[in-house]
C-alpha positions as MATLAB code, in Angstrom:
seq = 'XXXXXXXXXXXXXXXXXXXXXXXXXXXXXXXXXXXXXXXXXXXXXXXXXXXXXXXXXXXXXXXXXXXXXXXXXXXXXXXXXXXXXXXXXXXXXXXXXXXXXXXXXXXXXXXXXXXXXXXXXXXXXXXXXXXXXXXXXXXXXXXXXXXXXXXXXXXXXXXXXXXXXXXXXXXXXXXXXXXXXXXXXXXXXXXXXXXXXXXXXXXXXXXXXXXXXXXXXXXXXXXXXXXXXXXXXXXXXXXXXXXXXXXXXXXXXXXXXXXXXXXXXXXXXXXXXXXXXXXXXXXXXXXXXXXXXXXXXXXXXXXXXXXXXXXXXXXXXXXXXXXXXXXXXXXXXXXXXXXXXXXXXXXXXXXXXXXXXXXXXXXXXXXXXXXXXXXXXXXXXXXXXXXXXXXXXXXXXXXXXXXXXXXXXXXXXXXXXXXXXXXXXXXXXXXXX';
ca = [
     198.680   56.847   88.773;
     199.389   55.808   92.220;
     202.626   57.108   94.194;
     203.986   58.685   91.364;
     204.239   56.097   89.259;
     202.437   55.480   85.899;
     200.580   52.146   85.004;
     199.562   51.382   82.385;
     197.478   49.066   80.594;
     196.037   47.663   77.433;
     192.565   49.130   76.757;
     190.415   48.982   73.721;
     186.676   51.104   73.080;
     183.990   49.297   73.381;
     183.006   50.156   70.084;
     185.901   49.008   68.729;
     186.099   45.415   70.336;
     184.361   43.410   67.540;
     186.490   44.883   64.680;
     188.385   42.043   64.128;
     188.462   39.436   61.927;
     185.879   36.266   63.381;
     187.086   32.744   63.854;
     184.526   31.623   61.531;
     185.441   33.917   58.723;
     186.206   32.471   55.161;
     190.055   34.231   55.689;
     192.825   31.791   55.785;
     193.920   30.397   59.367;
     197.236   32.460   58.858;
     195.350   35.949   58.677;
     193.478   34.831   61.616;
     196.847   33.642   63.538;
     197.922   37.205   62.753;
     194.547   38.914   64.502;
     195.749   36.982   67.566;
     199.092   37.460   67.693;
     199.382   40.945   67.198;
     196.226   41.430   69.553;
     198.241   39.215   72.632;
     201.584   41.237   71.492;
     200.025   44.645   71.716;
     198.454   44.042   75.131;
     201.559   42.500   76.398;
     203.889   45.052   75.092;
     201.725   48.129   76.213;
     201.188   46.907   79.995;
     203.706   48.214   82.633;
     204.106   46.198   84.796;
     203.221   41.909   85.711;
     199.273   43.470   87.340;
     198.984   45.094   84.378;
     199.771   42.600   81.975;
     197.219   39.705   83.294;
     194.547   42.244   83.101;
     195.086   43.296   79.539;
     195.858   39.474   78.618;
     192.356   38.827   80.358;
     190.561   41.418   78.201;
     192.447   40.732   75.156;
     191.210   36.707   75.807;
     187.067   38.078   76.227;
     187.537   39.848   73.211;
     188.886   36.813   71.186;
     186.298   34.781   72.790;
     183.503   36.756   72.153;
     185.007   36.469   68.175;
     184.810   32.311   68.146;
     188.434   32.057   69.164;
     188.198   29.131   71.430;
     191.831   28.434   72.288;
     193.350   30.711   75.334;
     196.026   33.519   74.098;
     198.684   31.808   75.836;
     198.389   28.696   73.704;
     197.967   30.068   70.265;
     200.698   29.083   68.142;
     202.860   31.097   66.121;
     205.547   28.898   64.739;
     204.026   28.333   61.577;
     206.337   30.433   59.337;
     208.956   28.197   57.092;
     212.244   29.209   55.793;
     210.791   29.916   52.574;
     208.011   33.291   54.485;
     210.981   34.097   56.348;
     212.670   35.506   53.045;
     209.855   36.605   50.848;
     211.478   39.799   49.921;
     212.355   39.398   46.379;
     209.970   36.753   45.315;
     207.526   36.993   42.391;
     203.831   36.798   44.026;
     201.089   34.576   42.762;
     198.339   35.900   43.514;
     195.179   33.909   43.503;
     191.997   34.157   45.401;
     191.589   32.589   48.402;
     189.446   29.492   48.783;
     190.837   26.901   51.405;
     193.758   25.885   53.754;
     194.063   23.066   51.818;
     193.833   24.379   48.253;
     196.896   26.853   49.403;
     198.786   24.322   50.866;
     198.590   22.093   47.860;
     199.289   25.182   45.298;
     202.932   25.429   47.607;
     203.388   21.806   47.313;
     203.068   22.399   43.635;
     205.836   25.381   43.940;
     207.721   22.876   45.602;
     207.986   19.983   43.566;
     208.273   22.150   40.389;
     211.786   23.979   42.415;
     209.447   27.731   42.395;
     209.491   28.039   45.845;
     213.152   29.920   46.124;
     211.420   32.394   43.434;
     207.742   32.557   43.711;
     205.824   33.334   47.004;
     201.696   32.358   47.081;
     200.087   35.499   48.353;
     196.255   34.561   49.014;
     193.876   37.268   48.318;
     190.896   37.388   50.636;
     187.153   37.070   50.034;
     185.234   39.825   49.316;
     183.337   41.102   52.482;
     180.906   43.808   53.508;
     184.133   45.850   55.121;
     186.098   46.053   51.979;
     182.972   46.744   50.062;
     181.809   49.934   52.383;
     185.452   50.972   52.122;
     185.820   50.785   48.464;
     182.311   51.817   47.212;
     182.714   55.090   49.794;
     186.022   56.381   48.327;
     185.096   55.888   44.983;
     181.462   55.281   44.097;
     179.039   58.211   42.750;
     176.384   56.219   42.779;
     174.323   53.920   44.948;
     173.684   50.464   44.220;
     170.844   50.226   46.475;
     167.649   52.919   45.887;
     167.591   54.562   49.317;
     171.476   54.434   49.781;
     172.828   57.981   50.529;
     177.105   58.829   49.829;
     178.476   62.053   50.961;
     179.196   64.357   49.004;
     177.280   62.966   45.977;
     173.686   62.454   47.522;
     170.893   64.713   47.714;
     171.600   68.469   48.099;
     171.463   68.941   51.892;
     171.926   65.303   53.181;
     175.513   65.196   53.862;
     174.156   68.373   56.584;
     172.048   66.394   58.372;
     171.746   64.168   60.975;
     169.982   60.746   61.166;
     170.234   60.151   57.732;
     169.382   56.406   56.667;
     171.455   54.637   54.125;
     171.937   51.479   52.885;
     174.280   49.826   51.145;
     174.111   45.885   49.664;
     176.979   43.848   49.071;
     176.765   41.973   45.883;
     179.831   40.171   45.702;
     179.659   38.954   49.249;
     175.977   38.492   49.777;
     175.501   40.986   52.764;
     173.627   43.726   53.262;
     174.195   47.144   55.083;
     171.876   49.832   56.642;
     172.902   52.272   59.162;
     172.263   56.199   60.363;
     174.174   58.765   60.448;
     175.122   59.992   64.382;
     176.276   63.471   63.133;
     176.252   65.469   59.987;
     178.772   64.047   57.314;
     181.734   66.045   57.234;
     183.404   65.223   53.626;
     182.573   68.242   52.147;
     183.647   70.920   54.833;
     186.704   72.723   54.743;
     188.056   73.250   58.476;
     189.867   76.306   59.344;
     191.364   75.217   62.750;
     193.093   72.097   60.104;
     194.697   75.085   57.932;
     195.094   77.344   60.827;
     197.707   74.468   61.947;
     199.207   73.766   58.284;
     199.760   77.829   58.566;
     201.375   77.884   62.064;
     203.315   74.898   60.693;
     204.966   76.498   57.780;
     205.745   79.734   60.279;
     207.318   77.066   62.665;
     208.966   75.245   59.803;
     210.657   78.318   58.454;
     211.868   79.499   61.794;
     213.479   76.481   62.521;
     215.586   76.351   59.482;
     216.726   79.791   59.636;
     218.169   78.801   62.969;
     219.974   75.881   61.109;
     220.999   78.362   58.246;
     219.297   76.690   55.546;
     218.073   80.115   53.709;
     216.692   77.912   50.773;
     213.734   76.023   53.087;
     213.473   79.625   55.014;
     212.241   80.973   51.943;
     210.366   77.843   50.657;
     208.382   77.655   54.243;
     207.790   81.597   54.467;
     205.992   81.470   51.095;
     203.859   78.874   52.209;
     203.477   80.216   55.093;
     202.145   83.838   53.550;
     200.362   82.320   50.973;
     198.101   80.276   53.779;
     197.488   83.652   55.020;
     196.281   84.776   51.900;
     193.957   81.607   51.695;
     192.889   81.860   55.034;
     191.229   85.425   54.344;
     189.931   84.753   51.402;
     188.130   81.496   52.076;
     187.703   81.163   56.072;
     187.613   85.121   57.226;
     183.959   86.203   57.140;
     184.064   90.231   57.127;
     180.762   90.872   58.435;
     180.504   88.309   61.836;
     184.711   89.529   62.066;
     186.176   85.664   62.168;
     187.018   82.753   60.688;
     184.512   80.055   59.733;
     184.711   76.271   58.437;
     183.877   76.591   54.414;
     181.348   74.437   53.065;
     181.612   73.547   49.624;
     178.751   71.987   49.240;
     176.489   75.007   49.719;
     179.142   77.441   48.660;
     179.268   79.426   51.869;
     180.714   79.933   55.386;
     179.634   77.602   58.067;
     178.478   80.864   60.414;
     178.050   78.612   63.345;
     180.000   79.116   66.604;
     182.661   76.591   67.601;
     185.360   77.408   69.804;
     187.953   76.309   66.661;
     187.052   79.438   64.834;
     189.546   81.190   66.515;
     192.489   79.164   65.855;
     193.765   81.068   63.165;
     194.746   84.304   65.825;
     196.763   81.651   67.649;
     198.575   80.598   64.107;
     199.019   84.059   63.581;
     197.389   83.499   60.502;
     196.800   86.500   59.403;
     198.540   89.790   58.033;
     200.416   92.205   60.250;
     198.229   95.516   59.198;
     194.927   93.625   60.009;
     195.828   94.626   63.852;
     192.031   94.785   64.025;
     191.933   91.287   63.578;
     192.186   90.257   67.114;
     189.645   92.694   68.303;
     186.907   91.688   65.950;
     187.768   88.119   67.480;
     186.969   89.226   70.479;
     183.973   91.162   69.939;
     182.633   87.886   68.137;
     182.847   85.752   70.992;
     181.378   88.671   73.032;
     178.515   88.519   70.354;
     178.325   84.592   70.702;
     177.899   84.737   74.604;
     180.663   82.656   75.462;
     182.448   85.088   77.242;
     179.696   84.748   79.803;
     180.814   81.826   80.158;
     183.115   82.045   83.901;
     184.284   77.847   83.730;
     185.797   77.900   80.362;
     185.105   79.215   76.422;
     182.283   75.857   75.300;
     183.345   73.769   71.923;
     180.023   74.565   71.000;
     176.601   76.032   71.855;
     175.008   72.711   71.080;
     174.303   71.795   74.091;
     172.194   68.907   73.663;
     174.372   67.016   71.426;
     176.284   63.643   72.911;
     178.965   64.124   70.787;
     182.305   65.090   73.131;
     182.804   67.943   69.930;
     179.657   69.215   70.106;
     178.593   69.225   73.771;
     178.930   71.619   76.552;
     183.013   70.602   77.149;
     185.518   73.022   77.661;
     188.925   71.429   76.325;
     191.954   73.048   78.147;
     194.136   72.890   74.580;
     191.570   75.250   72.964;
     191.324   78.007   75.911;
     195.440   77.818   76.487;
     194.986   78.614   72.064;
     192.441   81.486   72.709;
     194.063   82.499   75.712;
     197.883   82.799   73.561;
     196.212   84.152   70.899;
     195.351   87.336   72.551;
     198.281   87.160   74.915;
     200.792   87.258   71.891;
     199.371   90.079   70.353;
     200.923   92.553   72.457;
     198.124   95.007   72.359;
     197.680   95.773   76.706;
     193.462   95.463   76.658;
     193.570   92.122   75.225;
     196.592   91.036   77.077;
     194.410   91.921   79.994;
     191.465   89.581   78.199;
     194.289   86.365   78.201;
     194.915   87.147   82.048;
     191.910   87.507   82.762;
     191.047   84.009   81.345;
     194.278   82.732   82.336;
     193.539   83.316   86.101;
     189.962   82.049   86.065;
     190.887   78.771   84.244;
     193.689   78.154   87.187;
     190.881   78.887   89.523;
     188.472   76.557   88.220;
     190.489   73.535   87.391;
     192.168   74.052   90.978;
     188.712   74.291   92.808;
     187.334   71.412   90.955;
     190.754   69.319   91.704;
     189.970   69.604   95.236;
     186.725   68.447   94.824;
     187.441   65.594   92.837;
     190.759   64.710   93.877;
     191.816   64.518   89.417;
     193.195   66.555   86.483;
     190.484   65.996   83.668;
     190.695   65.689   79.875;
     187.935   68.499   79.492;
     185.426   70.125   81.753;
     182.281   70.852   81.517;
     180.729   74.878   81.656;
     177.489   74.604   82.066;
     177.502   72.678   85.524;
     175.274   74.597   88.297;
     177.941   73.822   90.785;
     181.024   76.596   92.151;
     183.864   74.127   90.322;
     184.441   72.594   86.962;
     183.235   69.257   86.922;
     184.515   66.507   84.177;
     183.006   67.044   80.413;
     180.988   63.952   79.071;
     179.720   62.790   75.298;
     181.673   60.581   73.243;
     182.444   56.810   73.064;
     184.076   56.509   76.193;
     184.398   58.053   80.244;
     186.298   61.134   80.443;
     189.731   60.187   81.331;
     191.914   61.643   83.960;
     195.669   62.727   84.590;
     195.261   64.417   82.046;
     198.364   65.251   80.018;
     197.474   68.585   77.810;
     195.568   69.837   81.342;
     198.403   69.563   83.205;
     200.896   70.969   80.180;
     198.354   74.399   80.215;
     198.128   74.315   83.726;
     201.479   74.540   84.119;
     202.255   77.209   81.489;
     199.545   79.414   82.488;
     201.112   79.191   85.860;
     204.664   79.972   84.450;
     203.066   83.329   82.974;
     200.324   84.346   85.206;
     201.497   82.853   88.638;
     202.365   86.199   89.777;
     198.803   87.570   88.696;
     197.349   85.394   91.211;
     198.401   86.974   94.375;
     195.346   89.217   94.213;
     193.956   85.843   95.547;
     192.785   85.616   99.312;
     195.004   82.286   99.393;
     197.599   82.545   97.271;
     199.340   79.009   98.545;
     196.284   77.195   97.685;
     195.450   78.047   94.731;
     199.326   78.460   92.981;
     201.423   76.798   95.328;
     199.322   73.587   95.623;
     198.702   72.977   92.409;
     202.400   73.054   91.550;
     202.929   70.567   94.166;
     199.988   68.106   93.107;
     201.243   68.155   89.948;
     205.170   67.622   90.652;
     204.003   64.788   92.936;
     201.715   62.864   90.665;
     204.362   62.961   87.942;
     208.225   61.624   87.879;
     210.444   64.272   86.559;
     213.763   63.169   85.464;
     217.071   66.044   84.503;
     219.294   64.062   81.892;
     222.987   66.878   81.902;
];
């Protein structure tokens, strides 16, 4: 961002930059054409503006390099494809296994000379490697080929729980062998309620929008879903003694009873029955119970503080309070309106303090920092990015509803006012009539 104006370029996680197919791989030189043409498009067509676009060609060149490619992006060529791939809708596909260039070229020489090549296409199917195998053997293997090989949710009662566990995996067809560790608990068997909190809210949405178009017969289709997710949601994520909703594991057959800010999703969906007005105030005494009201720079994803994963660590993500915050806002009972201003003005306060001190709009914040502002949330794969889109879409709304509420500040044009105008001057607003 600089002047108001966006710019934008190609970037790619460092994780990510050797997922592509190697120069030296047994695939045939058109897949490998492909990797590099659609890698040069993408950064090309991404990039804003002429700056932009020779820095993400020069990254988009390392990574190549750094995968055997030898020749420069620029000179890649692409005009391989004949009159006969241009039209290859229709055709009847051999497929045969890929073994060389020049085998394939000689089996189309073939289609050729014997007048197939209007009728038949070759379609080359690749080698077997160790990605397709992991992929395959995940989805659908109960069993492990290897002794010490773990797979969620078949292994070992308990495993798919944990952390750190070691599996390994061997690759018979393509003579490669596997072994990694787990960074987080395996997930496959866990049903999340802030997932069916939104498929709820969706169906709500859903119906309301068709009754404004008059289509009665969705209205009713999308209001039954939407009550019978309500139904589901109590029975299988509502836990009556802790008074919320948890993620269901089906592995052990019971709630997750483990704090994450997500639990509470469901009083934002309005996922619940009318007559269970107690609803929201068992929320609230539950995250009085958790200690995260304590908390005066934001509700925490988690209490697991000492995790590096962005989910798990000690972030506050501005989507999740502006859900918490709505949730007890749109209940219309006055004490816990007064809980959703109350949070309302302290998350204005925060983010604004810590914008002056850092001169950015972050994707999440952390709560735990010793200092009098926010600072920028950590964990994860990459830096915390700023801007930040969704923090400057709640900032805004919250400022919409509770502006006013913020006069009881000694500076009211600092800390409303200012904002406002950061954020109107870092972004281009255009008025189509």
């Amino acid at each position: 961002m600089s002047n108001g104006v966006v710019h934008v370029k190609w970037y790619r996680k460092e994780s990510s930059k050797n997922i592509i197919v190697h120069a030296s791989s047994a695939h045939p030189t058109a897949v490998k054409r492909a990797v590099v043409r659609n890698m040069i498009k993408t950064a090309i067509g991404v990039s804003s503006g002429e700056a932009e676009r020779q820095e993400s060609l020069k990254q988009a060149s390392n990574i190549l390099r750094s995968n055997g490619y030898q020749a420069r992006a620029k000179r890649i060529r692409t005009s391989h494809a004949t009159s006969s791939t241009k039209s290859r809708a229709g055709k009847l596909p051999l497929c045969l296994p890929f073994i060389t260039d020049k085998i394939s070229n000689a089996i189309r020489q073939c289609l050729v000379r014997a007048q197939l090549d209007d009728d038949v296409v070759l379609v080359n199917i690749p080698n077997d490697n160790i990605k397709r195998q992991l992929v395959r053997n995940r989805l659908y293997d109960r069993t492990c080929i290897s002794e010490n090989c773990v797979v969620c949710p078949y292994g070992k009662a308990g495993d798919c729980a944990k952390t750190g566990v070691i599996y390994e995996i061997e690759c018979l067809a393509c003579h490669a062998q596997y072994i990694g560790e787990t960074g987080r608990p395996l997930t496959w068997s866990i049903v999340p309620v802030d997932l069916n909190a939104f498929m709820c809210v969706n169906a709500r949405i859903l119906a309301s929008l068709f009754e404004i178009r008059g289509d009665f017969k969705k209205v009713a289709f999308y209001q039954q879903r939407y009550e019978w997710a309500k139904r589901e949601m109590k029975e299988i994520h509502w836990n009556e003694t802790d008074g919320i909703w948890y993620d269901y594991d089906l592995e052990r057959k019971t709630h997750s009873n483990t704090y994450y800010v997500s639990n509470a999703v469901p009083l934002y969906a309005k996922c619940y029955d009318d007559e269970d007005d107690i609803v929201p105030r068992r929320v609230l005494e539950y995250l009085k119970a958790a200690g995260v009201m304590n908390f005066t720079k934001g509700l925490p994803t988690s209490l697991a503080m000492g995790s590096e994963q962005q989910w798990d660590k000690e972030n506050a993500w501005p989507p999740m309070i502006h859900m918490v915050i709505e949730g007890f806002r749109t209940t219309g009972e006055p004490d816990l309106m007064e809980v959703a201003e109350k949070m309302a003005t302290s998350w204005l306060t925060v983010t604004y303090q810590s914008f002056i001190r850092t001169h950015a709009m972050f994707e999440k914040y952390n709560v735990t920092t010793l200092t009098e502002e926010a600072s920028a949330g950590g964990g994860g794969e990459y830096e915390v990015q700023t801007g930040f889109g969704w923090t400057n879409g709640v900032i805004l709304d919250l400022l919409d509803k509770y502006g006013d509420k913020m006069k009881s500040s000694s500076n009211f044009v600092s800390v409303v006012l200012v904002p406002i105008f950061v954020l109107l001057w870092h972004f281009e607003w255009s008025v189509v009539f």
